[in-house]
PDB file of C-alpha atoms in Angstrom:
ATOM      1  CA  UNK A1342     -22.288 -16.692  33.083  1.00 46.00           C
ATOM      2  CA  UNK A1343     -19.544 -14.280  34.152  1.00 42.00           C
ATOM      3  CA  UNK A1344     -16.992 -16.215  32.110  1.00 44.00           C
ATOM      4  CA  UNK A1345     -19.282 -16.092  29.051  1.00 44.00           C
ATOM      5  CA  UNK A1346     -19.681 -12.323  29.340  1.00 38.00           C
ATOM      6  CA  UNK A1347     -15.930 -11.891  29.743  1.00 39.00           C
ATOM      7  CA  UNK A1348     -15.305 -13.981  26.643  1.00 40.00           C
ATOM      8  CA  UNK A1349     -17.745 -11.887  24.631  1.00 40.00           C
ATOM      9  CA  UNK A1350     -16.082  -8.679  25.781  1.00 37.00           C
ATOM     10  CA  UNK A1351     -12.546  -9.893  25.149  1.00 38.00           C
ATOM     11  CA  UNK A1352     -12.778  -9.840  21.350  1.00 38.00           C
ATOM     12  CA  UNK A1353     -14.092  -6.255  21.008  1.00 40.00           C
ATOM     13  CA  UNK A1354     -11.495  -5.022  23.473  1.00 38.00           C
ATOM     14  CA  UNK A1355      -8.708  -6.836  21.602  1.00 40.00           C
ATOM     15  CA  UNK A1356      -9.930  -5.424  18.304  1.00 39.00           C
ATOM     16  CA  UNK A1357     -10.031  -1.917  19.738  1.00 41.00           C
ATOM     17  CA  UNK A1358      -6.478  -2.236  21.013  1.00 44.00           C
ATOM     18  CA  UNK A1359      -5.280  -3.576  17.655  1.00 44.00           C
ATOM     19  CA  UNK A1360      -7.075  -0.767  15.823  1.00 44.00           C
ATOM     20  CA  UNK A1361      -5.436   1.866  17.988  1.00 45.00           C
ATOM     21  CA  UNK A1362      -2.049   0.268  17.388  1.00 47.00           C
ATOM     22  CA  UNK A1363      -2.561   0.581  13.609  1.00 57.00           C
ATOM     23  CA  UNK A1364      -3.218   4.321  13.626  1.00 63.00           C
ATOM     24  CA  UNK A1365      -0.572   6.848  12.567  1.00 80.00           C
ATOM     25  CA  UNK A1366      -0.920  10.283  14.119  1.00 78.00           C
ATOM     26  CA  UNK A1367      -0.168  13.357  11.977  1.00 84.00           C
ATOM     27  CA  UNK A1368       3.259  14.923  12.428  1.00 90.00           C
ATOM     28  CA  UNK A1369       3.563  18.640  13.168  1.00 93.00           C
ATOM     29  CA  UNK A1370       4.207  20.856  10.145  1.00 97.00           C
ATOM     30  CA  UNK A1371       7.955  21.088   9.532  1.00 98.00           C
ATOM     31  CA  UNK A1372       7.900  24.506   7.879  1.00 98.00           C
ATOM     32  CA  UNK A1373       9.273  23.056   4.634  1.00 99.00           C
ATOM     33  CA  UNK A1374       6.273  23.618   2.368  1.00 99.00           C
ATOM     34  CA  UNK A1375       5.827  27.076   0.877  1.00 98.00           C
ATOM     35  CA  UNK A1376       2.252  26.960   2.197  1.00 99.00           C
ATOM     36  CA  UNK A1377       0.188  24.650   4.401  1.00 99.00           C
ATOM     37  CA  UNK A1378      -3.069  26.427   3.616  1.00 98.00           C
ATOM     38  CA  UNK A1379      -5.812  24.178   2.330  1.00 98.00           C
ATOM     39  CA  UNK A1380      -4.260  20.850   3.329  1.00 98.00           C
ATOM     40  CA  UNK A1381      -7.058  18.371   3.981  1.00 98.00           C
ATOM     41  CA  UNK A1382      -6.944  14.960   5.634  1.00 97.00           C
ATOM     42  CA  UNK A1383      -7.468  12.205   3.087  1.00 94.00           C
ATOM     43  CA  UNK A1384     -10.576  10.182   3.845  1.00 89.00           C
ATOM     44  CA  UNK A1385     -10.389   6.448   4.422  1.00 84.00           C
ATOM     45  CA  UNK A1386      -6.832   6.341   5.755  1.00 84.00           C
ATOM     46  CA  UNK A1387      -5.897   4.705   9.050  1.00 80.00           C
ATOM     47  CA  UNK A1388      -2.416   3.227   9.010  1.00 86.00           C
ATOM     48  CA  UNK A1389      -1.039   6.311   7.259  1.00 95.00           C
ATOM     49  CA  UNK A1390      -1.542  10.026   7.894  1.00 97.00           C
ATOM     50  CA  UNK A1391      -2.178  11.943   4.656  1.00 98.00           C
ATOM     51  CA  UNK A1392      -2.900  15.648   4.346  1.00 98.00           C
ATOM     52  CA  UNK A1393      -2.971  16.935   0.795  1.00 98.00           C
ATOM     53  CA  UNK A1394      -4.025  19.751  -1.508  1.00 98.00           C
ATOM     54  CA  UNK A1395      -4.065  20.040  -5.296  1.00 99.00           C
ATOM     55  CA  UNK A1396      -5.064  22.853  -7.624  1.00 98.00           C
ATOM     56  CA  UNK A1397      -6.528  20.836 -10.487  1.00 97.00           C
ATOM     57  CA  UNK A1398      -5.990  23.501 -13.150  1.00 97.00           C
ATOM     58  CA  UNK A1399      -2.371  24.113 -12.168  1.00 98.00           C
ATOM     59  CA  UNK A1400      -1.559  20.411 -11.893  1.00 98.00           C
ATOM     60  CA  UNK A1401      -3.207  19.650 -15.242  1.00 98.00           C
ATOM     61  CA  UNK A1402      -0.955  22.224 -16.918  1.00 98.00           C
ATOM     62  CA  UNK A1403       2.195  20.445 -15.699  1.00 98.00           C
ATOM     63  CA  UNK A1404       3.792  17.715 -17.796  1.00 98.00           C
ATOM     64  CA  UNK A1405       7.552  18.252 -17.466  1.00 98.00           C
ATOM     65  CA  UNK A1406       9.131  18.425 -14.028  1.00 98.00           C
ATOM     66  CA  UNK A1407      12.415  18.126 -12.175  1.00 98.00           C
ATOM     67  CA  UNK A1408      12.586  16.382  -8.805  1.00 98.00           C
ATOM     68  CA  UNK A1409      15.020  17.975  -6.380  1.00 98.00           C
ATOM     69  CA  UNK A1410      16.947  15.543  -4.141  1.00 98.00           C
ATOM     70  CA  UNK A1411      15.153  14.948  -0.855  1.00 99.00           C
ATOM     71  CA  UNK A1412      16.541  16.853   2.100  1.00 98.00           C
ATOM     72  CA  UNK A1413      16.440  16.139   5.827  1.00 99.00           C
ATOM     73  CA  UNK A1414      14.829  18.639   8.172  1.00 98.00           C
ATOM     74  CA  UNK A1415      17.247  19.463  11.035  1.00 98.00           C
ATOM     75  CA  UNK A1416      16.534  17.324  14.093  1.00 97.00           C
ATOM     76  CA  UNK A1417      14.350  14.897  12.134  1.00 98.00           C
ATOM     77  CA  UNK A1418      16.576  11.847  12.607  1.00 98.00           C
ATOM     78  CA  UNK A1419      17.870  11.903  16.162  1.00 96.00           C
ATOM     79  CA  UNK A1420      19.803   8.758  17.024  1.00 94.00           C
ATOM     80  CA  UNK A1421      20.071   7.693  13.375  1.00 98.00           C
ATOM     81  CA  UNK A1422      23.545   7.333  11.861  1.00 97.00           C
ATOM     82  CA  UNK A1423      24.392   9.611   8.892  1.00 98.00           C
ATOM     83  CA  UNK A1424      24.922   6.608   6.619  1.00 98.00           C
ATOM     84  CA  UNK A1425      21.435   5.340   7.463  1.00 98.00           C
ATOM     85  CA  UNK A1426      19.953   8.775   6.814  1.00 99.00           C
ATOM     86  CA  UNK A1427      21.638   8.732   3.393  1.00 98.00           C
ATOM     87  CA  UNK A1428      19.963   5.396   2.644  1.00 98.00           C
ATOM     88  CA  UNK A1429      16.527   6.762   3.530  1.00 99.00           C
ATOM     89  CA  UNK A1430      17.011   9.913   1.459  1.00 98.00           C
ATOM     90  CA  UNK A1431      18.220   7.842  -1.485  1.00 98.00           C
ATOM     91  CA  UNK A1432      15.238   5.513  -1.250  1.00 98.00           C
ATOM     92  CA  UNK A1433      12.820   8.446  -1.034  1.00 98.00           C
ATOM     93  CA  UNK A1434      14.442   9.920  -4.166  1.00 98.00           C
ATOM     94  CA  UNK A1435      14.087   6.599  -5.964  1.00 97.00           C
ATOM     95  CA  UNK A1436      10.468   5.911  -5.078  1.00 98.00           C
ATOM     96  CA  UNK A1437       9.305   9.466  -5.793  1.00 98.00           C
ATOM     97  CA  UNK A1438      11.049   9.332  -9.179  1.00 98.00           C
ATOM     98  CA  UNK A1439       9.462   5.978 -10.004  1.00 98.00           C
ATOM     99  CA  UNK A1440       5.933   7.129  -9.252  1.00 98.00           C
ATOM    100  CA  UNK A1441       6.111  10.574 -10.832  1.00 98.00           C
ATOM    101  CA  UNK A1442       7.643   9.149 -14.018  1.00 98.00           C
ATOM    102  CA  UNK A1443       4.404   7.221 -14.525  1.00 97.00           C
ATOM    103  CA  UNK A1444       2.359  10.457 -14.507  1.00 98.00           C
ATOM    104  CA  UNK A1445       4.762  13.168 -15.735  1.00 98.00           C
ATOM    105  CA  UNK A1446       7.858  13.655 -17.899  1.00 98.00           C
ATOM    106  CA  UNK A1447      10.695  13.603 -15.368  1.00 98.00           C
ATOM    107  CA  UNK A1448      13.832  15.538 -16.328  1.00 97.00           C
ATOM    108  CA  UNK A1449      17.362  14.811 -15.171  1.00 94.00           C
ATOM    109  CA  UNK A1450      18.210  18.506 -14.739  1.00 96.00           C
ATOM    110  CA  UNK A1451      16.187  21.644 -13.949  1.00 97.00           C
ATOM    111  CA  UNK A1452      14.670  23.538 -16.877  1.00 98.00           C
ATOM    112  CA  UNK A1453      13.027  26.946 -17.164  1.00 98.00           C
ATOM    113  CA  UNK A1454       9.907  25.420 -18.714  1.00 98.00           C
ATOM    114  CA  UNK A1455       9.595  22.597 -16.169  1.00 99.00           C
ATOM    115  CA  UNK A1456       7.888  22.476 -12.792  1.00 99.00           C
ATOM    116  CA  UNK A1457       9.822  21.534  -9.661  1.00 99.00           C
ATOM    117  CA  UNK A1458       9.104  18.910  -7.008  1.00 99.00           C
ATOM    118  CA  UNK A1459      10.535  19.618  -3.560  1.00 99.00           C
ATOM    119  CA  UNK A1460      10.750  16.829  -0.966  1.00 99.00           C
ATOM    120  CA  UNK A1461      11.827  16.738   2.681  1.00 99.00           C
ATOM    121  CA  UNK A1462      12.016  13.950   5.224  1.00 99.00           C
ATOM    122  CA  UNK A1463      10.582  15.385   8.425  1.00 99.00           C
ATOM    123  CA  UNK A1464      11.015  12.434  10.771  1.00 98.00           C
ATOM    124  CA  UNK A1465      12.827   9.095  10.919  1.00 98.00           C
ATOM    125  CA  UNK A1466      12.144   6.900  13.932  1.00 96.00           C
ATOM    126  CA  UNK A1467      14.605   3.987  13.975  1.00 95.00           C
ATOM    127  CA  UNK A1468      13.648   0.327  13.931  1.00 91.00           C
ATOM    128  CA  UNK A1469      14.872  -1.786  16.860  1.00 84.00           C
ATOM    129  CA  UNK A1470      16.816  -4.672  15.231  1.00 72.00           C
ATOM    130  CA  UNK A1471      16.679  -7.150  18.131  1.00 55.00           C
ATOM    131  CA  UNK A1472      12.905  -6.903  18.436  1.00 52.00           C
ATOM    132  CA  UNK A1473      12.575  -7.260  14.667  1.00 48.00           C
ATOM    133  CA  UNK A1474      14.731 -10.378  14.716  1.00 50.00           C
ATOM    134  CA  UNK A1475      12.589 -11.942  17.407  1.00 48.00           C
ATOM    135  CA  UNK A1476       9.502 -11.068  15.384  1.00 52.00           C
ATOM    136  CA  UNK A1477      10.909 -12.828  12.316  1.00 48.00           C
ATOM    137  CA  UNK A1478      11.665 -15.950  14.366  1.00 46.00           C
ATOM    138  CA  UNK A1479       8.184 -15.925  15.890  1.00 46.00           C
ATOM    139  CA  UNK A1480       6.659 -15.387  12.456  1.00 48.00           C
ATOM    140  CA  UNK A1481       8.044 -18.720  11.313  1.00 45.00           C
ATOM    141  CA  UNK A1482       5.741 -20.422  13.813  1.00 44.00           C
ATOM    142  CA  UNK A1483       2.670 -18.236  13.300  1.00 51.00           C
ATOM    143  CA  UNK A1484       0.537 -19.187  10.273  1.00 50.00           C
ATOM    144  CA  UNK A1485      -0.716 -16.450   7.968  1.00 50.00           C
ATOM    145  CA  UNK A1486       0.616 -13.016   6.962  1.00 53.00           C
ATOM    146  CA  UNK A1487      -0.077 -11.247  10.272  1.00 53.00           C
ATOM    147  CA  UNK A1488       2.982 -10.672  12.431  1.00 58.00           C
ATOM    148  CA  UNK A1489       3.555  -9.366  15.957  1.00 58.00           C
ATOM    149  CA  UNK A1490       6.405  -7.041  16.891  1.00 68.00           C
ATOM    150  CA  UNK A1491       7.464  -5.974  20.391  1.00 62.00           C
ATOM    151  CA  UNK A1492       6.248  -2.500  21.434  1.00 70.00           C
ATOM    152  CA  UNK A1493       8.995   0.066  21.008  1.00 68.00           C
ATOM    153  CA  UNK A1494      10.690  -1.857  18.198  1.00 71.00           C
ATOM    154  CA  UNK A1495       8.829  -0.258  15.294  1.00 87.00           C
ATOM    155  CA  UNK A1496      10.024   2.619  13.132  1.00 93.00           C
ATOM    156  CA  UNK A1497       8.456   5.552  11.317  1.00 96.00           C
ATOM    157  CA  UNK A1498       8.874   7.812   8.302  1.00 98.00           C
ATOM    158  CA  UNK A1499       7.324  11.244   7.815  1.00 99.00           C
ATOM    159  CA  UNK A1500       7.828  13.516   4.824  1.00 99.00           C
ATOM    160  CA  UNK A1501       6.496  16.553   3.010  1.00 99.00           C
ATOM    161  CA  UNK A1502       6.489  17.381  -0.694  1.00 99.00           C
ATOM    162  CA  UNK A1503       5.156  20.024  -3.040  1.00 99.00           C
ATOM    163  CA  UNK A1504       4.774  20.606  -6.772  1.00 99.00           C
ATOM    164  CA  UNK A1505       5.815  24.132  -7.773  1.00 99.00           C
ATOM    165  CA  UNK A1506       4.972  25.606 -11.183  1.00 99.00           C
ATOM    166  CA  UNK A1507       7.341  27.601 -13.378  1.00 98.00           C
ATOM    167  CA  UNK A1508       5.658  30.732 -12.005  1.00 98.00           C
ATOM    168  CA  UNK A1509       6.549  29.705  -8.455  1.00 98.00           C
ATOM    169  CA  UNK A1510       3.010  28.760  -7.435  1.00 99.00           C
ATOM    170  CA  UNK A1511       2.239  25.694  -5.329  1.00 99.00           C
ATOM    171  CA  UNK A1512       0.186  23.389  -7.555  1.00 99.00           C
ATOM    172  CA  UNK A1513       0.021  20.523  -5.047  1.00 99.00           C
ATOM    173  CA  UNK A1514       1.251  19.733  -1.550  1.00 99.00           C
ATOM    174  CA  UNK A1515       1.478  16.708   0.719  1.00 99.00           C
ATOM    175  CA  UNK A1516       2.231  16.138   4.406  1.00 99.00           C
ATOM    176  CA  UNK A1517       2.551  12.422   5.085  1.00 98.00           C
ATOM    177  CA  UNK A1518       3.502   9.999   7.892  1.00 98.00           C
ATOM    178  CA  UNK A1519       3.517   6.242   8.431  1.00 97.00           C
ATOM    179  CA  UNK A1520       4.359   4.231  11.555  1.00 94.00           C
ATOM    180  CA  UNK A1521       4.992   0.491  11.581  1.00 88.00           C
ATOM    181  CA  UNK A1522       2.361  -1.573  13.355  1.00 80.00           C
ATOM    182  CA  UNK A1523       2.957  -3.756  16.388  1.00 71.00           C
ATOM    183  CA  UNK A1524       0.348  -6.132  14.948  1.00 65.00           C
ATOM    184  CA  UNK A1525       0.094  -6.286  11.183  1.00 62.00           C
ATOM    185  CA  UNK A1526       1.821  -7.090   7.917  1.00 68.00           C
ATOM    186  CA  UNK A1527       4.831  -4.757   8.139  1.00 78.00           C
ATOM    187  CA  UNK A1528       8.032  -6.702   7.537  1.00 79.00           C
ATOM    188  CA  UNK A1529      10.555  -6.613  10.399  1.00 80.00           C
ATOM    189  CA  UNK A1530      14.144  -5.687   9.560  1.00 84.00           C
ATOM    190  CA  UNK A1531      17.585  -5.889  11.130  1.00 86.00           C
ATOM    191  CA  UNK A1532      18.339  -2.458   9.666  1.00 91.00           C
ATOM    192  CA  UNK A1533      17.903   0.531  11.970  1.00 94.00           C
ATOM    193  CA  UNK A1534      15.989   2.238   9.175  1.00 96.00           C
ATOM    194  CA  UNK A1535      14.226  -0.847   7.840  1.00 94.00           C
ATOM    195  CA  UNK A1536      10.732   0.518   8.430  1.00 95.00           C
ATOM    196  CA  UNK A1537      11.561   3.964   7.045  1.00 98.00           C
ATOM    197  CA  UNK A1538      13.053   2.419   3.906  1.00 97.00           C
ATOM    198  CA  UNK A1539       9.955   0.304   3.305  1.00 95.00           C
ATOM    199  CA  UNK A1540       7.641   3.261   3.833  1.00 98.00           C
ATOM    200  CA  UNK A1541       9.521   5.313   1.221  1.00 98.00           C
ATOM    201  CA  UNK A1542       7.649   3.316  -1.411  1.00 97.00           C
ATOM    202  CA  UNK A1543       4.299   4.092   0.231  1.00 97.00           C
ATOM    203  CA  UNK A1544       5.247   7.773   0.321  1.00 99.00           C
ATOM    204  CA  UNK A1545       6.241   7.711  -3.353  1.00 98.00           C
ATOM    205  CA  UNK A1546       2.891   6.166  -4.267  1.00 98.00           C
ATOM    206  CA  UNK A1547       1.085   8.948  -2.434  1.00 98.00           C
ATOM    207  CA  UNK A1548       3.172  11.678  -4.083  1.00 99.00           C
ATOM    208  CA  UNK A1549       2.097  10.356  -7.471  1.00 98.00           C
ATOM    209  CA  UNK A1550      -1.555  10.193  -6.442  1.00 98.00           C
ATOM    210  CA  UNK A1551      -1.533  13.611  -4.771  1.00 98.00           C
ATOM    211  CA  UNK A1552       0.286  15.527  -7.513  1.00 99.00           C
ATOM    212  CA  UNK A1553      -1.209  14.048 -10.695  1.00 98.00           C
ATOM    213  CA  UNK A1554      -4.556  15.392 -11.919  1.00 95.00           C
ATOM    214  CA  UNK A1555      -7.436  13.069 -11.127  1.00 88.00           C
ATOM    215  CA  UNK A1556      -8.099  12.264 -14.792  1.00 92.00           C
ATOM    216  CA  UNK A1557      -4.458  11.657 -15.781  1.00 95.00           C
ATOM    217  CA  UNK A1558      -3.833   7.944 -16.431  1.00 93.00           C
ATOM    218  CA  UNK A1559      -0.706   6.041 -15.515  1.00 94.00           C
ATOM    219  CA  UNK A1560       1.623   6.071 -18.534  1.00 94.00           C
ATOM    220  CA  UNK A1561       4.301   3.602 -19.671  1.00 94.00           C
ATOM    221  CA  UNK A1562       7.805   4.304 -18.388  1.00 93.00           C
ATOM    222  CA  UNK A1563       9.732   6.434 -20.882  1.00 94.00           C
ATOM    223  CA  UNK A1564      12.780   5.160 -22.769  1.00 94.00           C
ATOM    224  CA  UNK A1565      15.410   5.731 -21.628  1.00 94.00           C
ATOM    225  CA  UNK A1566      14.138   5.362 -18.078  1.00 96.00           C
ATOM    226  CA  UNK A1567      14.493   8.756 -16.320  1.00 96.00           C
ATOM    227  CA  UNK A1568      15.044   6.894 -13.047  1.00 96.00           C
ATOM    228  CA  UNK A1569      17.691   4.501 -14.409  1.00 93.00           C
ATOM    229  CA  UNK A1570      20.335   5.977 -12.100  1.00 91.00           C
ATOM    230  CA  UNK A1571      18.550   4.230  -9.218  1.00 91.00           C
ATOM    231  CA  UNK A1572      18.947   0.796 -10.795  1.00 85.00           C
ATOM    232  CA  UNK A1573      16.325  -1.732 -11.962  1.00 85.00           C
ATOM    233  CA  UNK A1574      12.746  -1.056 -10.920  1.00 88.00           C
ATOM    234  CA  UNK A1575      12.098  -4.730 -10.228  1.00 84.00           C
ATOM    235  CA  UNK A1576      14.033  -6.381  -7.395  1.00 81.00           C
ATOM    236  CA  UNK A1577      13.014 -10.078  -7.283  1.00 81.00           C
ATOM    237  CA  UNK A1578      15.817 -10.824  -4.831  1.00 80.00           C
ATOM    238  CA  UNK A1579      14.100  -8.737  -2.197  1.00 72.00           C
ATOM    239  CA  UNK A1580      10.867 -10.693  -2.494  1.00 72.00           C
ATOM    240  CA  UNK A1581      12.678 -14.015  -2.240  1.00 80.00           C
ATOM    241  CA  UNK A1582      14.630 -12.860   0.809  1.00 75.00           C
ATOM    242  CA  UNK A1583      11.457 -11.811   2.614  1.00 64.00           C
ATOM    243  CA  UNK A1584       9.821 -15.095   1.672  1.00 71.00           C
ATOM    244  CA  UNK A1585      12.669 -17.167   3.102  1.00 68.00           C
ATOM    245  CA  UNK A1586      13.710 -15.108   6.134  1.00 69.00           C
ATOM    246  CA  UNK A1587      10.632 -13.038   6.951  1.00 71.00           C
ATOM    247  CA  UNK A1588      12.899  -9.976   7.013  1.00 83.00           C
ATOM    248  CA  UNK A1589      13.231  -6.847   4.914  1.00 85.00           C
ATOM    249  CA  UNK A1590      16.895  -6.673   3.835  1.00 89.00           C
ATOM    250  CA  UNK A1591      17.829  -3.345   2.170  1.00 90.00           C
ATOM    251  CA  UNK A1592      20.771  -4.846   0.279  1.00 90.00           C
ATOM    252  CA  UNK A1593      18.425  -7.140  -1.665  1.00 92.00           C
ATOM    253  CA  UNK A1594      16.017  -4.312  -2.516  1.00 92.00           C
ATOM    254  CA  UNK A1595      18.353  -2.136  -4.570  1.00 92.00           C
ATOM    255  CA  UNK A1596      18.573   0.509  -1.836  1.00 95.00           C
ATOM    256  CA  UNK A1597      21.378   3.008  -2.433  1.00 95.00           C
ATOM    257  CA  UNK A1598      22.516   6.018  -0.400  1.00 97.00           C
ATOM    258  CA  UNK A1599      21.749   9.460  -1.726  1.00 96.00           C
ATOM    259  CA  UNK A1600      24.704  10.919  -3.602  1.00 87.00           C
ATOM    260  CA  UNK A1601      26.627  13.486  -1.570  1.00 66.00           C
ATOM    261  CA  UNK A1602      26.117  16.961  -2.970  1.00 55.00           C
TER     262      UNK A1602
END
């Protein structure tokens, strides 16, 4: 009887532990946004922390915009090598450009009649390569897409962004964070910033959703592609590498460091 009760309790306890491990806590405001007033937590999110605000009238009036290169908040990447930081900033630039170009007209240079998007990376927690390697090896013997990574081996990315009108008003704002899960579908990586690089795409998706008016549809990519400087949008080599090795490999994903200014 005791064993039966213990067995029935084991599953709920395990699920509760797994659920807690999947949660991403909000990161403290970095002071980058021109205003944090009105930011609201997005409903239905668990693995990612999303706080956002959008003035529908202001956002609807914006079509043309220029995206400033992402910057790093001082102290946001302790223990991360400068060359790895450059990779993360470059990937954030790329993914934000990709997503916004499907909702707005993205310009290559600032213009007086164009809005401005400002972006900052507010935290990079490095990935532990050895633990990720062990996870990839273990994943080869575990059926299904769910993987297990050693505690303390997972990374994180946090960032803030805002859409500023030509009049200098904040039309939309976003404070965002995502931590890799110990149990889940996040791909391990031998790169110290493997998790942060992967989460740049998730951040870019959210920037597009948070800044574009609710009724604005996704549009075809313009010709010439305003994000062409980042290389091809499709990277089939990255998918094949993950399929074969179980690892996220930045070199196969088209990741490039941010250009030095």
